[in-house]
Coordinates of C-alpha atoms and ligand atoms in Angstrom, one line a residue:
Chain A
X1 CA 65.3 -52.3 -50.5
X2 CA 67.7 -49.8 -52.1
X3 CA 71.0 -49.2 -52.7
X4 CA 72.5 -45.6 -51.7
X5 CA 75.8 -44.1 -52.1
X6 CA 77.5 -41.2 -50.2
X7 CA 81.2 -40.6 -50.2
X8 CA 81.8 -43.2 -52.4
X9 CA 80.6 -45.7 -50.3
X10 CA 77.6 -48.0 -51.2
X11 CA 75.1 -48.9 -48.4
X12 CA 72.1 -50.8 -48.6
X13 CA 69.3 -49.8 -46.6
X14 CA 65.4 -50.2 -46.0
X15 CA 62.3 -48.0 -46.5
X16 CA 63.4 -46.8 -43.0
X17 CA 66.6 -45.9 -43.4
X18 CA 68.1 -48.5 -41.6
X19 CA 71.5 -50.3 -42.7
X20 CA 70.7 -53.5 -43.9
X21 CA 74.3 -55.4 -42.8
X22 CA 75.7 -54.3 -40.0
X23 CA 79.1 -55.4 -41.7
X24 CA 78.7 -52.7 -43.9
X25 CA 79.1 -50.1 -41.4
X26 CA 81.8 -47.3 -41.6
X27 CA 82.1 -43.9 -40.4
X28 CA 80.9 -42.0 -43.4
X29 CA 77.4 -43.9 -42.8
X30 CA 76.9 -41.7 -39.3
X31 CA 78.0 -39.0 -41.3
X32 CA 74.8 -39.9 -43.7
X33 CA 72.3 -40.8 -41.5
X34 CA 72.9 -37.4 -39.3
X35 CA 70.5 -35.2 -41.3
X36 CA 67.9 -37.4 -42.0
X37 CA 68.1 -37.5 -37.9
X38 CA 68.3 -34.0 -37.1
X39 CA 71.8 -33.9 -36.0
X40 CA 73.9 -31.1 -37.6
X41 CA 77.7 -32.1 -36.2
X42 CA 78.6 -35.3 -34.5
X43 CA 80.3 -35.0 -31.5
X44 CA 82.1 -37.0 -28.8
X45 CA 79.0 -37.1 -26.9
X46 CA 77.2 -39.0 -29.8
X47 CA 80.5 -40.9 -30.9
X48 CA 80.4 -42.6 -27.4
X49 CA 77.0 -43.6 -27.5
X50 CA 77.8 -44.6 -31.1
X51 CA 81.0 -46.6 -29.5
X52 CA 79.0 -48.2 -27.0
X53 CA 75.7 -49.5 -29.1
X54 CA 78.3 -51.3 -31.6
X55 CA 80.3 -52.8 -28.9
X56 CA 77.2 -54.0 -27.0
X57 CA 76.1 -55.4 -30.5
X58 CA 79.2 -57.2 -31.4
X59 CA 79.2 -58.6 -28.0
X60 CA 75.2 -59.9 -27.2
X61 CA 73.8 -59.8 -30.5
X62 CA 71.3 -57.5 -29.2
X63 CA 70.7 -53.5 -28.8
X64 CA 70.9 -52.7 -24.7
X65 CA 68.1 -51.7 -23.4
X66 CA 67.5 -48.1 -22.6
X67 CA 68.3 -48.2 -18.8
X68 CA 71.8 -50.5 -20.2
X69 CA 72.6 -47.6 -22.4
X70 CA 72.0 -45.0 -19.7
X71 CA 73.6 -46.6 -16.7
X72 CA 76.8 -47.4 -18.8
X73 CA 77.3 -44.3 -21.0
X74 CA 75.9 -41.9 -18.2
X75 CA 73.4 -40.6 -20.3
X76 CA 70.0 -40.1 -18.9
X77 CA 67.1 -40.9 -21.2
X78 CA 66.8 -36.8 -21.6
X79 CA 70.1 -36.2 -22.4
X80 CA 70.1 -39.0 -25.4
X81 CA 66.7 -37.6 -26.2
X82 CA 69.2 -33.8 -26.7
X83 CA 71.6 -35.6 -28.9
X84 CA 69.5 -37.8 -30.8
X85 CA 66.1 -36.2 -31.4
X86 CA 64.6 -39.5 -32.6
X87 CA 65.3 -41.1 -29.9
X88 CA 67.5 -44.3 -29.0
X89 CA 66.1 -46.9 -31.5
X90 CA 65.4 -44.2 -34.5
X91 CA 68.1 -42.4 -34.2
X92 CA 71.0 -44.2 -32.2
X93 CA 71.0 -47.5 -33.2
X94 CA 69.8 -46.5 -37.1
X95 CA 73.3 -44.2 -37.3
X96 CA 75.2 -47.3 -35.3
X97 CA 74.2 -49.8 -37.9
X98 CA 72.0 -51.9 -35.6
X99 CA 69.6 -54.0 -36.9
X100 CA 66.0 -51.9 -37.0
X101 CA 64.3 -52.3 -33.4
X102 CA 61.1 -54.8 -33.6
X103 CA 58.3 -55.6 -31.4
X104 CA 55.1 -53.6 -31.4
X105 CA 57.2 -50.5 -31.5
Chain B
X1 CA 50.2 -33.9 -55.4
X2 CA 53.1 -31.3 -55.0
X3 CA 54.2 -31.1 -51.3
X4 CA 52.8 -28.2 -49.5
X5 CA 54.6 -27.5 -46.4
X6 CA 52.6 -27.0 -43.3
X7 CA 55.7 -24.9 -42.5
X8 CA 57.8 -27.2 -40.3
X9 CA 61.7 -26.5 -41.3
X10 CA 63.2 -29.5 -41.9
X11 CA 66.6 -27.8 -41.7
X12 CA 65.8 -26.6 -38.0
X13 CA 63.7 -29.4 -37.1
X14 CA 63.5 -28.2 -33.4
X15 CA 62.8 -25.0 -33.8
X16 CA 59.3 -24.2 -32.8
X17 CA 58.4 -27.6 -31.8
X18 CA 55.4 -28.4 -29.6
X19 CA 55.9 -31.3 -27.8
X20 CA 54.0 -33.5 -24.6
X21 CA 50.5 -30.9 -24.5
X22 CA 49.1 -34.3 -24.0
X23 CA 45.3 -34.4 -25.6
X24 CA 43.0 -31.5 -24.9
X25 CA 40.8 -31.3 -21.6
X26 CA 37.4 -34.0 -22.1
X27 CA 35.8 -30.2 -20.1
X28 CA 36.1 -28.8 -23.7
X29 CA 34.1 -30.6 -25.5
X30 CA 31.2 -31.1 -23.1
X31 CA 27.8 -30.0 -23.9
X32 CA 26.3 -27.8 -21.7
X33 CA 23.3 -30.2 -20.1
X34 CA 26.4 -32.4 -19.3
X35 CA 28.9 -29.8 -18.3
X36 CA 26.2 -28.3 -15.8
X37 CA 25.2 -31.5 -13.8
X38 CA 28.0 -33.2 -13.7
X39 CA 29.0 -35.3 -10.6
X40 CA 24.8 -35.0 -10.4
X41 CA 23.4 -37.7 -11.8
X42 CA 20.7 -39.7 -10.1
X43 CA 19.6 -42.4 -12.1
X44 CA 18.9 -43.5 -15.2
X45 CA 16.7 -45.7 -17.5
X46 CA 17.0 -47.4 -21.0
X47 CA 13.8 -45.9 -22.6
X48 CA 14.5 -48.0 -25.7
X49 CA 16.9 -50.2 -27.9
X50 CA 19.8 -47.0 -28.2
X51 CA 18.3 -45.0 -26.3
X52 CA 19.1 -43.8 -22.1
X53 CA 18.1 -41.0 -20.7
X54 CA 19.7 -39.9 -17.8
X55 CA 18.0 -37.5 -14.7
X56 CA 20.0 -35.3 -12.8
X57 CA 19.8 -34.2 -9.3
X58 CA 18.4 -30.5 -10.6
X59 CA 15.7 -32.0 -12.6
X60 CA 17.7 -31.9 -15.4
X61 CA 17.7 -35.1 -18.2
X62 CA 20.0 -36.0 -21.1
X63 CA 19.0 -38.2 -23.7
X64 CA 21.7 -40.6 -25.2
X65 CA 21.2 -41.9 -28.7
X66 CA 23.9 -44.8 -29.0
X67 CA 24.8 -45.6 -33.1
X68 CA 27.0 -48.6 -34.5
X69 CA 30.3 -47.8 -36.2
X70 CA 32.1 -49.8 -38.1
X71 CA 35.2 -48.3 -36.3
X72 CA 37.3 -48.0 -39.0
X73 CA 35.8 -44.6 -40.6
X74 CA 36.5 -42.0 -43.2
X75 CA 37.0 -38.5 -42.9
X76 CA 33.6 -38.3 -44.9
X77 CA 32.1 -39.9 -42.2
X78 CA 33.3 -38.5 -40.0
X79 CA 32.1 -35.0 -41.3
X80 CA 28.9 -37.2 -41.9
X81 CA 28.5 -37.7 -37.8
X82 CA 29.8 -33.7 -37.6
X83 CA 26.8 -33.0 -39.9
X84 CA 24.0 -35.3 -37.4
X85 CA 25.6 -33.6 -34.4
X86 CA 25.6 -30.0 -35.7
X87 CA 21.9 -30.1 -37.2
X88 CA 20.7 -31.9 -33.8
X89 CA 22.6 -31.6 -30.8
X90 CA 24.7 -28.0 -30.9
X91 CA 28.0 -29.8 -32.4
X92 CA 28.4 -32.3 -29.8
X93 CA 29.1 -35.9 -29.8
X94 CA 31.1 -38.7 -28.0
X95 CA 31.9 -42.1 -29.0
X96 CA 32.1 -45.0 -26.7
X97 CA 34.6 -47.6 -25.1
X98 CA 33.4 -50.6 -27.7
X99 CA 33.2 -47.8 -31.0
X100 CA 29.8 -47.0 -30.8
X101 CA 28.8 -43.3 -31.4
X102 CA 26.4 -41.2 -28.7
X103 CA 24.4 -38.6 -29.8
X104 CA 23.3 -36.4 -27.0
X105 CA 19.7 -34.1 -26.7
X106 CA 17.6 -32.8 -24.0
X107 CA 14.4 -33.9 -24.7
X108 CA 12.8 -37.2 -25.6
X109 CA 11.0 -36.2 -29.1
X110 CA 14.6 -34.8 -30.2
X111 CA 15.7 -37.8 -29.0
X112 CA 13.1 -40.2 -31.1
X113 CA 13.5 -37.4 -34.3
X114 CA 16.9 -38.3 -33.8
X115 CA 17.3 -41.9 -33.5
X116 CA 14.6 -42.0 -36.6
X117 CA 17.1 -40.2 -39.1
X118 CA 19.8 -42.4 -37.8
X119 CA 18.2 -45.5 -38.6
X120 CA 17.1 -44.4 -42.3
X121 CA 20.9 -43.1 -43.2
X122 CA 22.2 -45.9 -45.8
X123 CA 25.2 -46.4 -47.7
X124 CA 25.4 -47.3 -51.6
X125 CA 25.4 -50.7 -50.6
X126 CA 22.0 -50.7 -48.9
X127 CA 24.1 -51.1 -45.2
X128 CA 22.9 -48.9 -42.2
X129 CA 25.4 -45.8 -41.7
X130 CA 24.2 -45.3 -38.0
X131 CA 22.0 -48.3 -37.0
X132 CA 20.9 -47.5 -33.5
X133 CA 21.2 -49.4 -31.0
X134 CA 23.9 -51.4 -28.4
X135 CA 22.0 -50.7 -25.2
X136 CA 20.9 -53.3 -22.3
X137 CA 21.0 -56.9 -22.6
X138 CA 21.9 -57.0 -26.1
X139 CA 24.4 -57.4 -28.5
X140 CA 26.7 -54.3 -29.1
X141 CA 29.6 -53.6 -31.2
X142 CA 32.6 -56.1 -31.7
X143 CA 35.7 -54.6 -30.8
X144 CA 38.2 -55.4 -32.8
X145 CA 41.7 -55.0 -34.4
X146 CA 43.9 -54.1 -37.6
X147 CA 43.8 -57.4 -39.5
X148 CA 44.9 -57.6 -43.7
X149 CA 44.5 -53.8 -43.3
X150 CA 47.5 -52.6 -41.6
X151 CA 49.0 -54.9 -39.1
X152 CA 52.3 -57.5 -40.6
X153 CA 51.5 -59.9 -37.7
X154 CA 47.6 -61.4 -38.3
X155 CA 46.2 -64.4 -39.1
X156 CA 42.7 -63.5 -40.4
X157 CA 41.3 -59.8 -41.4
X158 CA 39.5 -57.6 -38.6
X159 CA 37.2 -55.5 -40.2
X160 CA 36.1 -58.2 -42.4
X161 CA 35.2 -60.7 -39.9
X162 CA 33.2 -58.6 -37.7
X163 CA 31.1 -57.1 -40.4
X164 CA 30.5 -60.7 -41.5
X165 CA 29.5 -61.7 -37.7
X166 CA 27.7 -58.2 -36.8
X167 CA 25.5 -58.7 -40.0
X168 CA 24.7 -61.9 -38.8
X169 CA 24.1 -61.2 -35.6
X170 CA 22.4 -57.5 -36.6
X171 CA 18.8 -57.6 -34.9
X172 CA 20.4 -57.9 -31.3
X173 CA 22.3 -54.9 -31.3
X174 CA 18.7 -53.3 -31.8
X175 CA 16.8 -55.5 -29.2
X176 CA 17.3 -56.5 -25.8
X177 CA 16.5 -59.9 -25.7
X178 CA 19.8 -61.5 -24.1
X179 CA 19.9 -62.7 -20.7
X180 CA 22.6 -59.8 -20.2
X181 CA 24.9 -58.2 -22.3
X182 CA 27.2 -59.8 -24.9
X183 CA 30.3 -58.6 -25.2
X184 CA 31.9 -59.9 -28.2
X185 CA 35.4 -59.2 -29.6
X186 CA 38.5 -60.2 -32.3
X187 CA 42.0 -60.0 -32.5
X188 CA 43.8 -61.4 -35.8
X189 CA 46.2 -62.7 -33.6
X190 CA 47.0 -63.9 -30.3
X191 CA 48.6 -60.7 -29.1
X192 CA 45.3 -59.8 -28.3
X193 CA 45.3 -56.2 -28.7
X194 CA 42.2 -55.4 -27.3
X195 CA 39.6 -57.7 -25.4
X196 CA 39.6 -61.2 -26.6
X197 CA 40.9 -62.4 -23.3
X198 CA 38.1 -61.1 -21.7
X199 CA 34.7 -61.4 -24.1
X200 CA 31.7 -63.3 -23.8
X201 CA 32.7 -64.9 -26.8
X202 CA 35.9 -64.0 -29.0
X203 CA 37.3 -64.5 -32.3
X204 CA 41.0 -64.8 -32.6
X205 CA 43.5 -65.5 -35.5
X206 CA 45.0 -68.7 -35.4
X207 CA 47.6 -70.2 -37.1
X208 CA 48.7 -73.5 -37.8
X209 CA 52.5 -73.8 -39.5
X210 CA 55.6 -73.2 -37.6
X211 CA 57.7 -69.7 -39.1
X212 CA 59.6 -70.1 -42.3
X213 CA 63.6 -68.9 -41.7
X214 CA 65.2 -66.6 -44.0
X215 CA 68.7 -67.7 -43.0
X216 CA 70.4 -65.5 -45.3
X217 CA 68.8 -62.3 -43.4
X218 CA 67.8 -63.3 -40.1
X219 CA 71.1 -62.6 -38.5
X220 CA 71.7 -58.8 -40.4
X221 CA 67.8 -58.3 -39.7
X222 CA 67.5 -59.8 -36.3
X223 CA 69.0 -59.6 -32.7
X224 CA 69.5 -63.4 -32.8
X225 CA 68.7 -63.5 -28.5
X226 CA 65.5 -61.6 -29.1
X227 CA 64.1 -64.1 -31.2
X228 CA 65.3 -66.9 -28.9
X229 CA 64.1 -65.3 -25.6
X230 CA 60.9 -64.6 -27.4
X231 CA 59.6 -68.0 -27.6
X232 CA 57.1 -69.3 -24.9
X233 CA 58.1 -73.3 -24.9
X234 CA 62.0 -72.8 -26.1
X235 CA 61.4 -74.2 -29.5
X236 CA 64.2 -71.9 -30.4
X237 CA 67.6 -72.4 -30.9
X238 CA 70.7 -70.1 -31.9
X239 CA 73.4 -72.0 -34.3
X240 CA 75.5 -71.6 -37.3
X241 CA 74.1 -73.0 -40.7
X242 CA 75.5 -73.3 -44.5
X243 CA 73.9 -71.7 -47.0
X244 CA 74.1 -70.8 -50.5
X245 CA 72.7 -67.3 -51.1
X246 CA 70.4 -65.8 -53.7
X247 CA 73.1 -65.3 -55.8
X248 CA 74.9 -68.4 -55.3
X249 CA 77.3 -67.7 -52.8
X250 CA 78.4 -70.4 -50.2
X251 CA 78.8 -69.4 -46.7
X252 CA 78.0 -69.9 -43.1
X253 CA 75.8 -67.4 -41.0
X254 CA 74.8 -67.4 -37.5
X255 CA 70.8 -67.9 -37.8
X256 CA 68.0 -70.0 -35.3
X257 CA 66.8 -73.8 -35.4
X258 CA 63.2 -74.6 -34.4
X259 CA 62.0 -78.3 -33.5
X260 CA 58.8 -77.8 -35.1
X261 CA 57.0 -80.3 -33.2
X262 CA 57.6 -78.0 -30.5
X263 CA 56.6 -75.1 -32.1
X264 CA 53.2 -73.8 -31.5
X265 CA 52.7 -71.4 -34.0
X266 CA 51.8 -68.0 -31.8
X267 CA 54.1 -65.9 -33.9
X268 CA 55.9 -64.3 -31.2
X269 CA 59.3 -65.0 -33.2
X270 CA 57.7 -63.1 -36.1
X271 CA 57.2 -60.0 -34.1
X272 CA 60.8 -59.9 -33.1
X273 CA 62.3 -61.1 -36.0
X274 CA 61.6 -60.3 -39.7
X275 CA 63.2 -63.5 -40.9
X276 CA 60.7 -66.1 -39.5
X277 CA 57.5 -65.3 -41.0
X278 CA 54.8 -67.7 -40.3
X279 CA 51.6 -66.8 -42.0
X280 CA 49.9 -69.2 -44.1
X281 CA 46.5 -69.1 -46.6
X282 CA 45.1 -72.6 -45.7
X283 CA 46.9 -73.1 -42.2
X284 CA 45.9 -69.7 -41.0
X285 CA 42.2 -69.2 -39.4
X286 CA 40.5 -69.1 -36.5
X287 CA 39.7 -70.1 -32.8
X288 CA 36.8 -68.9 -30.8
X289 CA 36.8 -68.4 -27.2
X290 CA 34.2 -68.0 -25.0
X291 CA 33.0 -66.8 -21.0
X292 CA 34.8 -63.8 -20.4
X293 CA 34.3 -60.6 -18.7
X294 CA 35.6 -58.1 -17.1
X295 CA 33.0 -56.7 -14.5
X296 CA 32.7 -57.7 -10.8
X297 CA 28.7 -58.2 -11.4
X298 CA 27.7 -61.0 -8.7
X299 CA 30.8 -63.2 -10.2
X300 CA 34.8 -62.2 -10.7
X301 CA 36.2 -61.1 -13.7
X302 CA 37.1 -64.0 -15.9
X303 CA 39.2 -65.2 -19.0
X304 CA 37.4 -66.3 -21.8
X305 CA 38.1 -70.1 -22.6
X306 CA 38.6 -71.7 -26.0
X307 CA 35.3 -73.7 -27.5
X308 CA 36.4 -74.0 -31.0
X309 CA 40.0 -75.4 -32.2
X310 CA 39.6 -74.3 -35.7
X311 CA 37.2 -72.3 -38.1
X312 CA 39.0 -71.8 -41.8
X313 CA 39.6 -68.6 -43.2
X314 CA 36.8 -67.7 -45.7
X315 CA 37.0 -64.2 -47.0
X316 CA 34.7 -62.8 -47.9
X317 CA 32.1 -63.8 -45.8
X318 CA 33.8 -66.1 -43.5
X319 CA 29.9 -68.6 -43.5
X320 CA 31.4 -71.0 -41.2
X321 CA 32.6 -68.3 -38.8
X322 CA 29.5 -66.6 -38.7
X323 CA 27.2 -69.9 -38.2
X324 CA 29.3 -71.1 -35.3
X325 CA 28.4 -67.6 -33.7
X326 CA 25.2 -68.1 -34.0
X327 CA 25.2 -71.1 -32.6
X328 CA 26.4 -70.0 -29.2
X329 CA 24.3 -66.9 -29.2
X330 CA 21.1 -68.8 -29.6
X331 CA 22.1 -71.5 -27.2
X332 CA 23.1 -69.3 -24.3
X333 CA 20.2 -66.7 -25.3
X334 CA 17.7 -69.6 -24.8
X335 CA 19.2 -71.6 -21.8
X336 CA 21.2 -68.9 -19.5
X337 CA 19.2 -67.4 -16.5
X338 CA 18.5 -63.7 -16.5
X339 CA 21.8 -61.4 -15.7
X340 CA 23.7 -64.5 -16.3
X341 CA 27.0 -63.4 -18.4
X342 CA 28.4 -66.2 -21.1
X343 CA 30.7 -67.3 -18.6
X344 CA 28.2 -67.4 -15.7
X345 CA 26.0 -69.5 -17.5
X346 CA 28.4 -72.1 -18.8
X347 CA 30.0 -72.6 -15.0
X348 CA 26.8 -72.8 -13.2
X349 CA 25.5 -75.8 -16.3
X350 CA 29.3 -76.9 -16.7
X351 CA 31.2 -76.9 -19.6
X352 CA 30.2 -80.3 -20.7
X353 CA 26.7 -79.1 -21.1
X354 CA 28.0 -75.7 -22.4
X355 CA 29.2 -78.4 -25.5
X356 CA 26.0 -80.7 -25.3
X357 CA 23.8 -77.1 -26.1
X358 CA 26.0 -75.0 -28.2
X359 CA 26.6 -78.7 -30.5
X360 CA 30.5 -77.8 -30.4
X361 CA 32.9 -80.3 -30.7
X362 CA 35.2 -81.1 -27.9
X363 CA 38.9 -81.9 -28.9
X364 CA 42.4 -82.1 -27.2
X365 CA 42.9 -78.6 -28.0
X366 CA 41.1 -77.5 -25.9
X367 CA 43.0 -79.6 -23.3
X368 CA 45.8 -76.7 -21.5
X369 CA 48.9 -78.1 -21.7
X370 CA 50.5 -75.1 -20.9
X371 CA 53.2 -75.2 -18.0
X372 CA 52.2 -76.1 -14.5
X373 CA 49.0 -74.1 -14.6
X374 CA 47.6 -76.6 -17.4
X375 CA 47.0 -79.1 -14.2
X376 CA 44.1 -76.8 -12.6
X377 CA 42.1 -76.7 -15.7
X378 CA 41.6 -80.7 -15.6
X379 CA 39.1 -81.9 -13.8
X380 CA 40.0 -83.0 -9.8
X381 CA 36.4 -83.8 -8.8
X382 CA 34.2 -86.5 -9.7
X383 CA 31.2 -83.8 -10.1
X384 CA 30.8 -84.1 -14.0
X385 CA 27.8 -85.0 -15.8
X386 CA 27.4 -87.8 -18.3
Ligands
HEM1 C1 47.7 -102.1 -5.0 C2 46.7 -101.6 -4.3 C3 46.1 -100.3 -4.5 C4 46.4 -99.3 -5.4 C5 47.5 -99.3 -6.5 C6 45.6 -98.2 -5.1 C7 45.6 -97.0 -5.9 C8 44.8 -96.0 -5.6 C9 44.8 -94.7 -6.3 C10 45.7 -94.4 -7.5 C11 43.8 -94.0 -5.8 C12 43.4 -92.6 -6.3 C13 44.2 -91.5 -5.6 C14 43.8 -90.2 -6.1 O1 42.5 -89.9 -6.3 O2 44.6 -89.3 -6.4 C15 43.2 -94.7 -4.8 C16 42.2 -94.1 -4.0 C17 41.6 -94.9 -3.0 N1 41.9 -96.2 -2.6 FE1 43.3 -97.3 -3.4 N2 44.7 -98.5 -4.1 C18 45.0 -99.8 -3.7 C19 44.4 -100.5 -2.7 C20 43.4 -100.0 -2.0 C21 42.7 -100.8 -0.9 C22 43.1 -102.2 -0.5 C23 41.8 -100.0 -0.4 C24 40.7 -100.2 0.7 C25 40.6 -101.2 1.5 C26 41.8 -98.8 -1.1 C27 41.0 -97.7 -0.9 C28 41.1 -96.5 -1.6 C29 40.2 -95.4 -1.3 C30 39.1 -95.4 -0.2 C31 40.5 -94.4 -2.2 C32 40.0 -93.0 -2.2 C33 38.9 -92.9 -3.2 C34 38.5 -91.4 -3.3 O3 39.4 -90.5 -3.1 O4 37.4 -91.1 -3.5 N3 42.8 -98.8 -2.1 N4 43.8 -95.9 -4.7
SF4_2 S1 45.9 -58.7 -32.7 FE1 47.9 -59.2 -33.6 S2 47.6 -59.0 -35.8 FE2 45.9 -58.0 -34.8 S3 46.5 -55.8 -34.7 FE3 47.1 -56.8 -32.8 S4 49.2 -57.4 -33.1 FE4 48.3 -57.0 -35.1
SF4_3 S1 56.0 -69.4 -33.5 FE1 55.9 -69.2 -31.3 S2 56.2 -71.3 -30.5 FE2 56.8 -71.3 -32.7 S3 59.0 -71.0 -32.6 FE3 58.1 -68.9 -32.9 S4 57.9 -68.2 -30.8 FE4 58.2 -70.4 -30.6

């Protein structure tokens, strides 16, 4: 596990990239993570998605699941795909501060 | 080694991507006896132990040499089977659906030549590189899974076990002497990637503790309802707990409870959740299962059925494991009627008997307790055998 800073902000993360407390979350982590994931500006398109993820979090203690975060955000899988090349898991929920997805991914 | 890029720009990452070609067309890598009569084929015979030919409608005939692998392969090795198939059959090659590797040739002296060199190509070690064979009513390769050498989930090692039982059992995969094939397989753990469910006899990594809970991480590494919903008999529980931390701090974190008595140690919480690790040296190990298959041959598919509770773990050799294998195979191999499968054979003489001649002890484990289908596995007849 290692410790990273950027902006003057610690964050601790795993091998993967992802945050390791979600408490730790701020907005200069998206601003971070956004290379690594092949994103070169975030924009209100990926700030909602963003939104949503944390709020769903904070609620259910769980990541939606991809039809969830389609249906509510109106993003088709295709679209998110456009805005986060990674993917939903890799590259949403990593920038969000969700816990790394499990399971035989 | 200094990074040598294969020119992807990681500052333009989707510039000149490739993405969903899907794998090349099978029609590319054909070789022309095959390419020509295919959708032709007439019949075919097992000449030998490894070795079919098959006749086509033309006239034409294809000799198959089948080879063991050990699945798990360098790219030396590869290049090694490269080498076989470019010196005897024009740089082609296939492998099979259990890991075995088919050489292909026209005639039958290329075919014998072939299956000659095959069988004298050793390792350092003295083991067989290609041992020929897997053909007929035999014993072919074990298909099997990722074990201690790249899966976080097992319970016993993969590769280890099967070279331990294919050693064992190494004359049958050369011989036809079984009453049909055997199918045998392993998964490390109860995820069964692969076949388990459905071999003639199967090894499967067991294990015996419930998971240990890292409350300080489980609720910053885990989605707490994941965990709970992954549980088969709702051993799991969310609450709050008090802890003190690794470095000393008191506080309360949301984390899981498990009644361990109800626990039942298949791991599933593992897989969700980093923070309840289960595995164990002397509680993990092994359960065999046997009667499987998967064809519709005379009888209906069916799941294999657990015969042994508990074998330890004993790298590197795993004796017990490969003993108790034995033990089945010569039993069934002796008793069973010809084209009877495992499973055929321990119906038709009933399982009681299937224990009288294999010398396996029953237990409770073997009892299904699991939900309401658990009742259709006792016995509602008075048809038994003393
Ligand atoms: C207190 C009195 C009795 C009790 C508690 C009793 C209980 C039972 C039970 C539990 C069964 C087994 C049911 C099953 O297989 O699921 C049974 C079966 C049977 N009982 Fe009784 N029984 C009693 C009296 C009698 C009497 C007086 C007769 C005949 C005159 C009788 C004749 C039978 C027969 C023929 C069966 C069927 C056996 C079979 O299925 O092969 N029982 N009884
Ligand atoms: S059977 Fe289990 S331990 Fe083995 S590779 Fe599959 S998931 Fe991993
Ligand atoms: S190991 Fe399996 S049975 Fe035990 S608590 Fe985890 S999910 Fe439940």
């Amino acid at each position: 596990m290692a410790m990273i800073e950027f902006k003057g902000k610690n964050f601790e993360i795993d091998e993967d990239g992802f945050l390791l407390k979600f408490e730790d979350w701020g907005p200069e982590w998206a601003e971070y993570v956004k290379e690594s994931e092949g994103i070169s500006e975030i924009t209100e398109a990926h700030q909602q998605i963003l939104d949503f993820l944390q709020d769903y979090y904070k609620k259910n203690g769980i990541a939606p699941m991809v039809r969830i975060l389609s249906k509510s955000t109106g993003y088709k899988l295709k679209q998110i795909y456009e805005l986060f090349p990674s993917g939903p898991g890799k590259g949403a929920c990593k920038m969000a501060g969700l816990p790394k997805p499990t399971g035989c991914v | 080694m200094a990074f040598v890029s294969s020119g992807y720009n990681p500052a333009k990452p989707m510039e000149n991507r490739i993405t969903d070609i899907g794998p090349r067309h099978f029609s590319e890598f054909l070789p022309p006896v095959i390419a020509k009569n295919k959708g032709k084929w007439l019949w075919h015979e097992i000449v030998e132990p490894g070795l079919l030919m098959h006749k086509a409608e033309g006239g034409d005939e294809v000799y198959t040499v089948r080879c063991g692998g050990a699945r798990l392969m360098s790219v030396g090795h590869v290049r090694a089977l490269c080498a076989i198939a470019d010196k005897f059959c024009g740089g082609h090659l296939r492998f099979t659906t259990r890991n075995n590797i088919e050489f292909m040739v026209e005639t039958l002296e290329e075919a014998k030549k072939l299956k000659e060199y095959l069988n004298a190509q050793k390792f350092d070690g003295g083991s067989h590189k290609f041992p020929v064979g897997g053909t007929g009513a035999g014993i072919t390769n074990i298909v099997h899974t990722q074990g201690w050498v790249h899966c976080h989930t097992p319970a016993t090692d993969a590769s280890g076990t099967v070279k331990v039982v294919l050693d064992e059992l190494f004359e049958e995969f050369g011989q036809m002497r079984m009453p049909a094939q055997v199918r045998i397989s392993m998964a490390c753990c109860l995820n069964m990637c692969g076949a388990v469910h459905c071999s003639d006899i199967a090894i499967l990594g067991y294990h015996r503790k419930p998971p240990i809970i890292d409350h300080e991480w489980l609720d910053n590494l885990c989605e707490i309802p994941l965990a709970v919903a992954a549980c088969p008999v709702g051993a799991i529980r969310p609450t709050k707990k008090e802890i003190v931390t690794e470095k000393g701090e008191t506080k309360t974190v949301n984390t899981v409870a498990i009644k361990n008595e109800r626990c039942m140690f298949c791991g599933n919480c593992y897989t969700m959740c980093p923070s309840l690790p289960l595995s164990d040296q002397t509680g993990d190990g092994l359960v065999i299962m046997a009667g499987g298959k998967v064809s519709n041959r005379i009888s209906n598919p069916k799941f294999s059925k657990v015969v042994v509770a508990f074998i330890p773990n004993e790298p590197p050799r795993w004796p017990t494991l490969a003993k108790t294998i034995r033990q089945i195979v010569e039993a069934y191999a002796s008793d069973a009627r010809k084209y009877e499968r495992v499973g055929d054979w321990a119906e038709r003489i009933g399982w009681e008997r299937f224990f009288e001649k294999t010398g396996l002890e029953f237990s409770e484990h073997m009892i299904d307790d699991f939900r309401d289908p658990a009742y259709y596995t006792w016995r509602q007849t008075t048809n038994f055998k003393f």
